[in-house]
mmCIF file of C-alpha atoms in Angstrom:
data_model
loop_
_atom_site.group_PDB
_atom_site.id
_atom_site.type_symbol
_atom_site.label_atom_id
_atom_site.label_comp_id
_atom_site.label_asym_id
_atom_site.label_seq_id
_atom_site.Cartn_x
_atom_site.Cartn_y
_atom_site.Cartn_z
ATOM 1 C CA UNK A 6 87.683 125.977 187.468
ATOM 2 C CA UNK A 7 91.203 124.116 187.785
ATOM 3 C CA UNK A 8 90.840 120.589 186.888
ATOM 4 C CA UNK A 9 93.122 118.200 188.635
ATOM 5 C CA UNK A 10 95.446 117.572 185.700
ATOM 6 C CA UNK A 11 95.932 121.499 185.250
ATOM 7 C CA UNK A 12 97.770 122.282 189.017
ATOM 8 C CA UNK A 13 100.701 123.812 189.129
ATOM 9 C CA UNK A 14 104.175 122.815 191.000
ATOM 10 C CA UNK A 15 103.242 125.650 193.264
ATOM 11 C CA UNK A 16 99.805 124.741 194.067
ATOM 12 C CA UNK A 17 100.899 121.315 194.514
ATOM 13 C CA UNK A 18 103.635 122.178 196.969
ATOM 14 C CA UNK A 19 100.707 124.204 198.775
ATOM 15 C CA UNK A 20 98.947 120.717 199.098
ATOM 16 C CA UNK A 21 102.206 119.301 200.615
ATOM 17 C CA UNK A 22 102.228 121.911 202.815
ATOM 18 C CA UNK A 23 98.953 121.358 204.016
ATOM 19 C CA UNK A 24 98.809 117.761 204.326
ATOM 20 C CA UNK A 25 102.145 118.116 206.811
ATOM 21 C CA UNK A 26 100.505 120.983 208.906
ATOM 22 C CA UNK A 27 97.390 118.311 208.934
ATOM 23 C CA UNK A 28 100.034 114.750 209.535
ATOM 24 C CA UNK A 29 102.079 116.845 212.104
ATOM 25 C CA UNK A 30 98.783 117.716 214.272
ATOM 26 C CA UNK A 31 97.451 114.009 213.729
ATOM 27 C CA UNK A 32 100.730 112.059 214.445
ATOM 28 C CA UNK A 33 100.590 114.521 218.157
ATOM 29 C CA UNK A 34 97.046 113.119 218.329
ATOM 30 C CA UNK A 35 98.340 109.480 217.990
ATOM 31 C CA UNK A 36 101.086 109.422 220.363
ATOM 32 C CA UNK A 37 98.926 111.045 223.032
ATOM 33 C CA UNK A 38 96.592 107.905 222.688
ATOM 34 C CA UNK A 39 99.245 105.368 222.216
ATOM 35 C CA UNK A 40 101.817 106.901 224.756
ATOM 36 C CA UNK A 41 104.740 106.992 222.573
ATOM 37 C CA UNK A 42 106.581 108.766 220.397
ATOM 38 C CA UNK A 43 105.378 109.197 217.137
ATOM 39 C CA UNK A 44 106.470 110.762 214.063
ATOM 40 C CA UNK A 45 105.971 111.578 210.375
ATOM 41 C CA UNK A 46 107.234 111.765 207.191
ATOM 42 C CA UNK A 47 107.142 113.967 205.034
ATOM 43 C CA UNK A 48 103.687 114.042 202.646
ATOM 44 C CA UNK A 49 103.582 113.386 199.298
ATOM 45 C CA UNK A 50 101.267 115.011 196.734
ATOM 46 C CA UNK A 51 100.234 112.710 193.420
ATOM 47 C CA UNK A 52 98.403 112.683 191.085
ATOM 48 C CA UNK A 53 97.779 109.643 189.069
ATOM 49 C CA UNK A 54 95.453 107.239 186.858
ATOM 50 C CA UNK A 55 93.309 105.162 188.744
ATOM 51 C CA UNK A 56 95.796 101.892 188.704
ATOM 52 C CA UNK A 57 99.396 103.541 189.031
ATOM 53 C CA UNK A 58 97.591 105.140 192.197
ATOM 54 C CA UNK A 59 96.502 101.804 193.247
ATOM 55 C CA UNK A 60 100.042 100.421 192.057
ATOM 56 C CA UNK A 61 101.991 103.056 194.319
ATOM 57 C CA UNK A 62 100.372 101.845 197.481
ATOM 58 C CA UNK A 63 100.677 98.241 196.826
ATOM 59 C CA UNK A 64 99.510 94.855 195.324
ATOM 60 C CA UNK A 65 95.756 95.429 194.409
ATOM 61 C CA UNK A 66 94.824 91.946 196.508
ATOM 62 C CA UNK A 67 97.207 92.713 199.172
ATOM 63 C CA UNK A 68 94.905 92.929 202.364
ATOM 64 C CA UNK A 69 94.597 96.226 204.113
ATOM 65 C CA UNK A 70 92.437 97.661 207.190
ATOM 66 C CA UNK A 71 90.826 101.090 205.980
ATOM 67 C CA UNK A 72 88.916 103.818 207.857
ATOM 68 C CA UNK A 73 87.081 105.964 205.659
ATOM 69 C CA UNK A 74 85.441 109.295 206.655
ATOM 70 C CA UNK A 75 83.665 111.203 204.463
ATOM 71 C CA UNK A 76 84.012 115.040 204.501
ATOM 72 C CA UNK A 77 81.161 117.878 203.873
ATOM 73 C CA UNK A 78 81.214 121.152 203.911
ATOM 74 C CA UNK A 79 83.485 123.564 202.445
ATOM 75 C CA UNK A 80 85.612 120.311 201.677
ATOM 76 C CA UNK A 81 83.867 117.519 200.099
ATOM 77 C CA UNK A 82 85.974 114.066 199.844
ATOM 78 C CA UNK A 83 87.294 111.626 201.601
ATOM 79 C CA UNK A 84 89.850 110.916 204.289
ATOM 80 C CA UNK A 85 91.277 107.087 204.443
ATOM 81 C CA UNK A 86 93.348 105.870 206.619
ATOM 82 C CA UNK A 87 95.280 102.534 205.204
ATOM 83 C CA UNK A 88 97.290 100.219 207.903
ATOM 84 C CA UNK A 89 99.070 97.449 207.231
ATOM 85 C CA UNK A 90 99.459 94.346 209.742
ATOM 86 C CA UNK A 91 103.083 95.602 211.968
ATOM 87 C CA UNK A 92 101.210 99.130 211.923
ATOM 88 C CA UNK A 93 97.999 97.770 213.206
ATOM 89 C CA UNK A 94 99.570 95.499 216.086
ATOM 90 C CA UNK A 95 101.415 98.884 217.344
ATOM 91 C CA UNK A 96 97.814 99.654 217.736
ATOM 92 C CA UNK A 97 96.693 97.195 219.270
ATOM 93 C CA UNK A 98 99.168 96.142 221.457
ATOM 94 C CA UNK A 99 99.079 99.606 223.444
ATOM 95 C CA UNK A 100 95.075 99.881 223.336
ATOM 96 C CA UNK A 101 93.858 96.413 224.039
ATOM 97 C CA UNK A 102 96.825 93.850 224.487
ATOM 98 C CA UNK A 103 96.457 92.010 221.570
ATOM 99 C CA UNK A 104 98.650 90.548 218.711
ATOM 100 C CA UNK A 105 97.042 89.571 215.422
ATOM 101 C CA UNK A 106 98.751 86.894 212.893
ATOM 102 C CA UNK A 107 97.098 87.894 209.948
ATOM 103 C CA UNK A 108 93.907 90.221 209.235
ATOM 104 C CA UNK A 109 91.156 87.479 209.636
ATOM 105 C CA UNK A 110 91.939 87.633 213.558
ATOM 106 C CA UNK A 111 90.658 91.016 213.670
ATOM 107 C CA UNK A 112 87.829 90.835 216.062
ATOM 108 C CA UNK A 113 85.169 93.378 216.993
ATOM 109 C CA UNK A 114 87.020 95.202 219.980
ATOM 110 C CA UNK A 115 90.358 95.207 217.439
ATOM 111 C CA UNK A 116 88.400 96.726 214.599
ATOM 112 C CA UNK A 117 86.767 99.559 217.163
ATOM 113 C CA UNK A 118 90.196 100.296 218.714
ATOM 114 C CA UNK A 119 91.653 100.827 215.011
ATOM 115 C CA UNK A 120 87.976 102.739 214.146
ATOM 116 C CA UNK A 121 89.064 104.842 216.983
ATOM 117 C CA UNK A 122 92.520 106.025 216.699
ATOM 118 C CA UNK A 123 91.199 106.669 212.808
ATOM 119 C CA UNK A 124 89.090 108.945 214.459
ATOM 120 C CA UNK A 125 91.038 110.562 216.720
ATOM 121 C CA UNK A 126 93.653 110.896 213.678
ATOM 122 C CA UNK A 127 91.129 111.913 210.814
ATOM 123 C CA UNK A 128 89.631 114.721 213.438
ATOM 124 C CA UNK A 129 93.030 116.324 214.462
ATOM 125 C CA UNK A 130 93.970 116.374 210.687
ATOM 126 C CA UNK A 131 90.866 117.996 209.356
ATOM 127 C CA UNK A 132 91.009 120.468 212.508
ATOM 128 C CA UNK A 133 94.813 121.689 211.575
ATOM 129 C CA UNK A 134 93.432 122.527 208.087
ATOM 130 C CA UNK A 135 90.257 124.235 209.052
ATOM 131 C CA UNK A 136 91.806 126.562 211.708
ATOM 132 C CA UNK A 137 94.555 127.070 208.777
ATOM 133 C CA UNK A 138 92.387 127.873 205.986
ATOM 134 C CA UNK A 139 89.610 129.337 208.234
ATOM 135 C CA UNK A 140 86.871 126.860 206.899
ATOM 136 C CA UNK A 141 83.968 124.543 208.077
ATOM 137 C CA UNK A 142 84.077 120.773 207.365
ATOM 138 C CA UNK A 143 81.844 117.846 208.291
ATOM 139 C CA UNK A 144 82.989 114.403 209.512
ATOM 140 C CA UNK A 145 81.035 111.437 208.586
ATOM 141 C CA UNK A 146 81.248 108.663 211.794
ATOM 142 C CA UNK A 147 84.056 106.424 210.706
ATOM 143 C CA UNK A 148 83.536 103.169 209.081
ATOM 144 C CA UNK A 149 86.314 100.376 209.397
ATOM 145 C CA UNK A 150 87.014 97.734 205.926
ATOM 146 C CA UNK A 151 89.590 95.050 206.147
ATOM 147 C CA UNK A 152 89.795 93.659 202.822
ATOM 148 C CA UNK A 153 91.793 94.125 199.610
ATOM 149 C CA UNK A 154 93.878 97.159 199.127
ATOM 150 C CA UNK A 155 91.968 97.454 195.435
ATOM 151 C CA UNK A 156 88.571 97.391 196.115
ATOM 152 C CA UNK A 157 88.873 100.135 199.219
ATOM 153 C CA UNK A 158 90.231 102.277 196.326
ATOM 154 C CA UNK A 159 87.551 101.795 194.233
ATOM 155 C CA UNK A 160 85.140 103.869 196.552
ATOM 156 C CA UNK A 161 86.859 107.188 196.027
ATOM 157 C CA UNK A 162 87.538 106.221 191.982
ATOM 158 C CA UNK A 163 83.769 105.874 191.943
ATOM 159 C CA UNK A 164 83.355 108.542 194.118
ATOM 160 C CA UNK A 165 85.215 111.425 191.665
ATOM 161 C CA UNK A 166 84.977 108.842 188.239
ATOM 162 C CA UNK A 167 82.759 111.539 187.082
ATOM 163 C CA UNK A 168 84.718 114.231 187.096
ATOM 164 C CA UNK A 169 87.821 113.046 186.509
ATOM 165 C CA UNK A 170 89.946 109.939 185.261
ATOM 166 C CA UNK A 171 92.887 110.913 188.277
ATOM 167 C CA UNK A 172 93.044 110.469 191.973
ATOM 168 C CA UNK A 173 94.764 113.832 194.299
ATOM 169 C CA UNK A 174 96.521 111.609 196.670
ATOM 170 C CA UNK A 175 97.874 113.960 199.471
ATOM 171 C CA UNK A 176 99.879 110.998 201.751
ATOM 172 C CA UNK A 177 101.414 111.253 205.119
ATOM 173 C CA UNK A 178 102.874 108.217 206.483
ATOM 174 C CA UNK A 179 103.282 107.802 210.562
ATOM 175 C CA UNK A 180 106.688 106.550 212.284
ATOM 176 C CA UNK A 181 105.810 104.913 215.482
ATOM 177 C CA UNK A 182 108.672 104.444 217.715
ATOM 178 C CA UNK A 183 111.959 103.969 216.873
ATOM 179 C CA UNK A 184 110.923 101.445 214.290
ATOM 180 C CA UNK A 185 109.673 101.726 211.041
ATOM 181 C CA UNK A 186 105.711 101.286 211.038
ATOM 182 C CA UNK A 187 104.107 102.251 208.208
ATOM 183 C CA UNK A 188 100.375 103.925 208.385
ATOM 184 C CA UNK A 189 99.162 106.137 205.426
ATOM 185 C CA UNK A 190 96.511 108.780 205.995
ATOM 186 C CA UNK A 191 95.257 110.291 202.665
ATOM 187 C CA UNK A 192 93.397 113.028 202.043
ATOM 188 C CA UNK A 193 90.891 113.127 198.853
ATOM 189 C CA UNK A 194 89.542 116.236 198.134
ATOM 190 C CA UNK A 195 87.071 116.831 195.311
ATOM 191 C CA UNK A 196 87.824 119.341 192.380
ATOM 192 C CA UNK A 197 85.759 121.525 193.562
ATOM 193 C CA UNK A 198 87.243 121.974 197.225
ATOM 194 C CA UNK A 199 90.374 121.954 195.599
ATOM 195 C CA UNK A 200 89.829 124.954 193.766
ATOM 196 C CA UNK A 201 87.597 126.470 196.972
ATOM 197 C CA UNK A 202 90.621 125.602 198.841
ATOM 198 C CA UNK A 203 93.080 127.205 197.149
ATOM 199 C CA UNK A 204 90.816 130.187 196.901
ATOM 200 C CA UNK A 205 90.838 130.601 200.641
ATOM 201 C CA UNK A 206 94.636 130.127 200.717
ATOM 202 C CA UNK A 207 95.164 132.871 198.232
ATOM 203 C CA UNK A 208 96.792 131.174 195.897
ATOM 204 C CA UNK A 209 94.210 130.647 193.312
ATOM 205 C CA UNK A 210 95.541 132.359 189.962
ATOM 206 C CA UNK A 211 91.956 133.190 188.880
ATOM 207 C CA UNK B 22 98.079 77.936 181.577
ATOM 208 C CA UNK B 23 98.534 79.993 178.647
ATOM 209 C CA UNK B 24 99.330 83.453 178.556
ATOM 210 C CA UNK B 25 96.975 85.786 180.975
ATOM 211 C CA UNK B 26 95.543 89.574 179.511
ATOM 212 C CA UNK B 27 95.053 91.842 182.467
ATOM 213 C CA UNK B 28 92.304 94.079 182.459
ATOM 214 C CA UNK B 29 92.667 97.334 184.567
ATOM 215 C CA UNK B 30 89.993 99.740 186.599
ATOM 216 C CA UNK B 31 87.979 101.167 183.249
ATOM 217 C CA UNK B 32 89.406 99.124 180.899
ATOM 218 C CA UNK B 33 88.724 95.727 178.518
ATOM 219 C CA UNK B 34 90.293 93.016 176.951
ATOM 220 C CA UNK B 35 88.886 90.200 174.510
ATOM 221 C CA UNK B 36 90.944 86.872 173.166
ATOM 222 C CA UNK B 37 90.083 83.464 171.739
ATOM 223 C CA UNK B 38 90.675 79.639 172.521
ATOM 224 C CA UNK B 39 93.332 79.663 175.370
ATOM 225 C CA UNK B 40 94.574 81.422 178.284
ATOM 226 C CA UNK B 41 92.646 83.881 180.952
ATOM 227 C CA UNK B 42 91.488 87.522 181.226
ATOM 228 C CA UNK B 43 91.677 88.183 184.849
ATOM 229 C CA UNK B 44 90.844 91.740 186.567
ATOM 230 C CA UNK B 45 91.944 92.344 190.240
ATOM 231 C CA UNK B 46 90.005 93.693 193.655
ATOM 232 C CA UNK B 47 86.327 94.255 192.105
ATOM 233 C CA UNK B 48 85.004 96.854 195.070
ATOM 234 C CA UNK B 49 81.762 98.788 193.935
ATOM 235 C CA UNK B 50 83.168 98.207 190.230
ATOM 236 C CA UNK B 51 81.607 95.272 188.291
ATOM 237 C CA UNK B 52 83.272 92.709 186.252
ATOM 238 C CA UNK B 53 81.168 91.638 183.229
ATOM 239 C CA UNK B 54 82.488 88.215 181.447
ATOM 240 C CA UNK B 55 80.870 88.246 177.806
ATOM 241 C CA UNK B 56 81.529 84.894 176.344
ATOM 242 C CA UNK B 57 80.472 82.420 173.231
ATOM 243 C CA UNK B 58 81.228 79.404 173.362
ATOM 244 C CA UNK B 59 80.945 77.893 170.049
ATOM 245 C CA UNK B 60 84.360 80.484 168.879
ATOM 246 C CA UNK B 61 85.415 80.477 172.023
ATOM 247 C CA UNK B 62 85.678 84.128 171.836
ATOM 248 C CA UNK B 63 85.345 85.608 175.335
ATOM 249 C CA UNK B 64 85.883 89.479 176.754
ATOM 250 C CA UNK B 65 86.171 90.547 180.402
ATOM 251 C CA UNK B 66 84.955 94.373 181.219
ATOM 252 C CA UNK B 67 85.634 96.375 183.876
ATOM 253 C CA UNK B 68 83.019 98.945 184.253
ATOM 254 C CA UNK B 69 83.234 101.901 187.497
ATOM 255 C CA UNK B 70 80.074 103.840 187.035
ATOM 256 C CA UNK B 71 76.423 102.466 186.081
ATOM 257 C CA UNK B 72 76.100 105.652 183.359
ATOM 258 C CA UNK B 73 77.906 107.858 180.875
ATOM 259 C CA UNK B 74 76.999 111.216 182.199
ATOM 260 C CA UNK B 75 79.950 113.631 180.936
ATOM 261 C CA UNK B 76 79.570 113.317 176.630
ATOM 262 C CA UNK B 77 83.327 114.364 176.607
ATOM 263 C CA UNK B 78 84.829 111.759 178.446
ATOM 264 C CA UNK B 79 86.666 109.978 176.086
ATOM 265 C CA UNK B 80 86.895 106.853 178.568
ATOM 266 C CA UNK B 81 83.924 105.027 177.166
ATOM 267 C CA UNK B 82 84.996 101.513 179.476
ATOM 268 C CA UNK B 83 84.321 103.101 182.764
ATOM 269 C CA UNK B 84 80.693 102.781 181.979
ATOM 270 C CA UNK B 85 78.218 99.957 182.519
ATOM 271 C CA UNK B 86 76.180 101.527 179.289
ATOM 272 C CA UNK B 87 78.706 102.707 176.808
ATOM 273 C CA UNK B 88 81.435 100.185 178.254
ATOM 274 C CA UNK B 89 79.041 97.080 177.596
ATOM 275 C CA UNK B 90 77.714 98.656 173.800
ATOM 276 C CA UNK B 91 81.316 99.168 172.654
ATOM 277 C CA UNK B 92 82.145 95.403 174.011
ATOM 278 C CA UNK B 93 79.158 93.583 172.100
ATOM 279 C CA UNK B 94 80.420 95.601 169.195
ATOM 280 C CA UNK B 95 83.649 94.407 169.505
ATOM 281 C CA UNK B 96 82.816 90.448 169.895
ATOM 282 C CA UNK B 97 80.167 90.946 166.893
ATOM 283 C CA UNK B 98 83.094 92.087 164.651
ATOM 284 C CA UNK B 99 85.018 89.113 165.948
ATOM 285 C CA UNK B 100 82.652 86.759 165.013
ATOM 286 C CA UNK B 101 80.425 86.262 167.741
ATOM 287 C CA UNK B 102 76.918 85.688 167.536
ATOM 288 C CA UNK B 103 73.950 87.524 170.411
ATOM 289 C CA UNK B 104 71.997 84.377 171.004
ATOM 290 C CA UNK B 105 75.002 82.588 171.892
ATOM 291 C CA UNK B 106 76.870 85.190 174.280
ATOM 292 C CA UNK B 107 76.016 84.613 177.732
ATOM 293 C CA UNK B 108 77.233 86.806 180.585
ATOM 294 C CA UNK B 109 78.508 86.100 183.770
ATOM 295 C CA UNK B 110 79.142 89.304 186.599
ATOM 296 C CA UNK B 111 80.593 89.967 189.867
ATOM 297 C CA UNK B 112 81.334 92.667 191.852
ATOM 298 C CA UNK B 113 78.842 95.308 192.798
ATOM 299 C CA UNK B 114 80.002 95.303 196.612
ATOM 300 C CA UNK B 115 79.332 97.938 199.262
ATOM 301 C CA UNK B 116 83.326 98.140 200.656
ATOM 302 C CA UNK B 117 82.078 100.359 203.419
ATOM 303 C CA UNK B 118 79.025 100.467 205.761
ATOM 304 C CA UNK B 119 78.223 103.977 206.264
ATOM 305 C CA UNK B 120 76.250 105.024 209.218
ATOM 306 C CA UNK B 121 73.080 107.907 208.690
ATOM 307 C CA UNK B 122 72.947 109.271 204.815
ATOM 308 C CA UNK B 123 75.869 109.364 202.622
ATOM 309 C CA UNK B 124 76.632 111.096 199.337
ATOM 310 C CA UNK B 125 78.525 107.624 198.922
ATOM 311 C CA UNK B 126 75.652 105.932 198.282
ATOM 312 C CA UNK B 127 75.236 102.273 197.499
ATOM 313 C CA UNK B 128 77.239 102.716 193.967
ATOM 314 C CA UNK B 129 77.809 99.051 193.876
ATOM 315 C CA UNK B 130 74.536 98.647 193.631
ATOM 316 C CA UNK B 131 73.705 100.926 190.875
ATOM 317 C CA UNK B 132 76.197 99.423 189.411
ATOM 318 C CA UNK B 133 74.748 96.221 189.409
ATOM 319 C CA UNK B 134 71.100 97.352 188.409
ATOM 320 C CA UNK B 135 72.671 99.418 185.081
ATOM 321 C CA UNK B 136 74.893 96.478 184.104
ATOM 322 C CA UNK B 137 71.527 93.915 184.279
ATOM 323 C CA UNK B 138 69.657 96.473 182.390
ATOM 324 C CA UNK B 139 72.659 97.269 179.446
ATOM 325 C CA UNK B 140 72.471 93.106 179.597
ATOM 326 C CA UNK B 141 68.997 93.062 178.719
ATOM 327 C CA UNK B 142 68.467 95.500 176.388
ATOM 328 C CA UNK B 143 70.636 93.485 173.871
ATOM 329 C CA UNK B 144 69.033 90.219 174.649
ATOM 330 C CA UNK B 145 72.102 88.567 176.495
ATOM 331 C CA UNK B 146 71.463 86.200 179.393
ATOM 332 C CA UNK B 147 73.346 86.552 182.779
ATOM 333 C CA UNK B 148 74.176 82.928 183.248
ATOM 334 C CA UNK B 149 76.187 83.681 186.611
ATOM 335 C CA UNK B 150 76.510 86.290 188.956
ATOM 336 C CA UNK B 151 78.367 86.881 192.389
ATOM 337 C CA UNK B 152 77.191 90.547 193.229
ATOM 338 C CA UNK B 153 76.747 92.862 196.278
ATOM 339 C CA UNK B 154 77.714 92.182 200.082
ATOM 340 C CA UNK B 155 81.178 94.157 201.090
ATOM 341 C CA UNK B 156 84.007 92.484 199.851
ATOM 342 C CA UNK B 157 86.348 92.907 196.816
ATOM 343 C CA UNK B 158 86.496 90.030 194.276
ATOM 344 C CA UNK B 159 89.494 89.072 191.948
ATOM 345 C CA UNK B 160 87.395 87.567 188.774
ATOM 346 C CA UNK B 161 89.056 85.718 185.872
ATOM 347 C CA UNK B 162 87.589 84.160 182.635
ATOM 348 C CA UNK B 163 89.124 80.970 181.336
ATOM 349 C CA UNK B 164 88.656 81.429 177.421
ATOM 350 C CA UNK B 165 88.878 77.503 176.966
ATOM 351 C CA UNK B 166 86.037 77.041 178.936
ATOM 352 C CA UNK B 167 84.019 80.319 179.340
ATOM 353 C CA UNK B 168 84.394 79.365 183.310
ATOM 354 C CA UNK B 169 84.873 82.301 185.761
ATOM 355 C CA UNK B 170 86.734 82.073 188.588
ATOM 356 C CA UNK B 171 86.051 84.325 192.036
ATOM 357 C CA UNK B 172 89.030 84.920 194.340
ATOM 358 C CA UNK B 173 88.402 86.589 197.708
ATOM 359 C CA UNK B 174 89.384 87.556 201.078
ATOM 360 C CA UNK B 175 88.867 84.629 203.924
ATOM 361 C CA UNK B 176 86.109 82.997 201.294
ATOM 362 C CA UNK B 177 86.395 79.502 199.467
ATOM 363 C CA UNK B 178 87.333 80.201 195.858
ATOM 364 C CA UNK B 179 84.204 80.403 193.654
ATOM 365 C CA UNK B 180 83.393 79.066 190.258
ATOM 366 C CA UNK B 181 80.242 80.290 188.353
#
């Protein structure tokens, strides 16, 4: 079995392909709920040591809302979805009317609007890649953290820290509007769905 | 304020008489702040996983057991002495609440538990400790002092 580390320029550009047929179907999703346009950027595949991965998102303390979902099946991982403050009012401005100053003004019916769309985001992305790879995965109900950017990381560190020292970061980022709103959706995959994966999309060279 | 040693995810760092050792955004990791105060030799470790399960992985600071061993080690060959090191820990939180049964777990917990028990074993007291509930910590040792300081998000700054 293919370790992390060992993946190929080619298997990594199949990741990148996956995570933008997966971004392209949730970023549809998300405009049909906010009623505007929405678009994407281009995903990135990385791979990196625990605190450069931390370190390309942001300041560990920085404050972040999170919705985490955890997959099952023939993917096992984790799908987070990281917004920042200008991303979040977007949200909330279009679902319940409401501007937000700073994260400690997120209220219950804020936090399940933002549980929702990363919902509605994580299912349409997991549903692109199933239909694509012809597989079966499992979404856990979503569960909503606003606190710092750090110790959200530290669940899927824990989560793979045995088999590996590296996190698979496959990151789309959402557009919405004509301005510049950034909201990252990343999908963690274990090593072994990674290797099941690429299996199924015959490009496993084993 | 002297000079500040940061100590990354799976990582350690001792010094002696001045300055800090801080580590950032403690989720389900722990922070573990060995210190004696008589040298004023202090160490801050922070650990990932309560146990060493795969022997090859040459990252012995992600553990609470071999993280913690290789630590006291360190301080004894510095000069420090068991029945004065006390310990002081934070950390240990539960960043998300999930709903029915997870494979997540409560790691933070587990966490907690191995770190206690590492603690015991080698006869060190845990003088302070700001574990569990679901929010990341920033934790910082002053090496003057021994005190720890506990930064959070929307909490009052903590000293233990």
């Amino acid at each position: 079995m293919k370790s992390y580390e060992d993946m190929n320029a080619m298997e990594l550009d199949v990741f990148r392909e996956i995570g933008s047929i997966g971004i392209g179907n949730a970023a549809t999703a998300l405009s049909q709920v906010l009623g505007v346009q929405v678009s994407m950027k281009l995903p990135r595949v990385s791979l990196a040591g625990y605190n450069e991965a931390i370190a390309s998102i942001g300041d560990p303390e920085e404050i972040i809302a999170a919705v985490l979902v955890e997959m099952s099946g023939d993917i096992n991982g984790i799908m987070l979805y990281m917004l920042k403050l200008d991303f979040i009012n977007a949200i909330l401005a279009r679902l319940v009317g409401k501007y937000i100053e700073d994260f400690s003004q997120i209220d219950e019916l804020s936090a399940s609007a933002l549980e929702e769309t990363g919902n509605i985001i994580i299912s349409s992305y997991i549903n692109a890649i199933t239909k694509l790879a012809n597989i079966e995965v499992g979404l856990s109900v979503p569960s909503v953290a606003v606190n710092m950017l750090g110790g959200i990381l530290s669940v899927p560190i824990a989560m793979f820290g045995y088999s590996t020292d590296k996190l698979l970061m496959i990151q789309g980022e959402f557009l919405i509007g004509d301005t510049q709103l950034k909201g990252e959706l990343m999908l963690l995959p274990d090593v072994e769905s990674l290797n099941f994966l690429m299996k199924k999309l015959g490009v496993a060279d084993i | 304020m002297g000079k500040q040693l940061v100590v990354g995810i799976g990582d350690m760092k001792l010094g002696r008489q001045e300055g800090t050792i801080i580590t950032y955004a403690l989720g389900s990791c722990i922070g573990i702040a060995l210190y004696d105060p008589m040298i004023k030799l202090g160490a801050l470790v922070h650990i990932m996983l309560p146990e060493k399960g795969n022997i090859a992985d040459s990252n012995i600071f992600k553990y609470a057991d071999t993280g913690l061993r290789e630590t006291f080690r360190k301080l004894y060959a510095y000069g420090a002495d068991k029945r004065r090191l006390t310990a002081k820990i934070a950390g240990g939180a539960k960043m998300f609440d999930m709903k029915g049964g997870s494979s997540l777990g409560n790691i933070g917990d587990r966490n907690a538990q191995s770190v206690k028990r590492v603690l015991a074993q080698e006869g060190i007291r845990v003088l302070k400790e700001d574990t569990g509930a679901n929010y990341a910590r920033t934790m910082s040792i002053d090496l003057q002092t021994g005190m720890v300081l506990i930064k959070t998000f929307g909490r009052p700054e903590l000293r233990l």
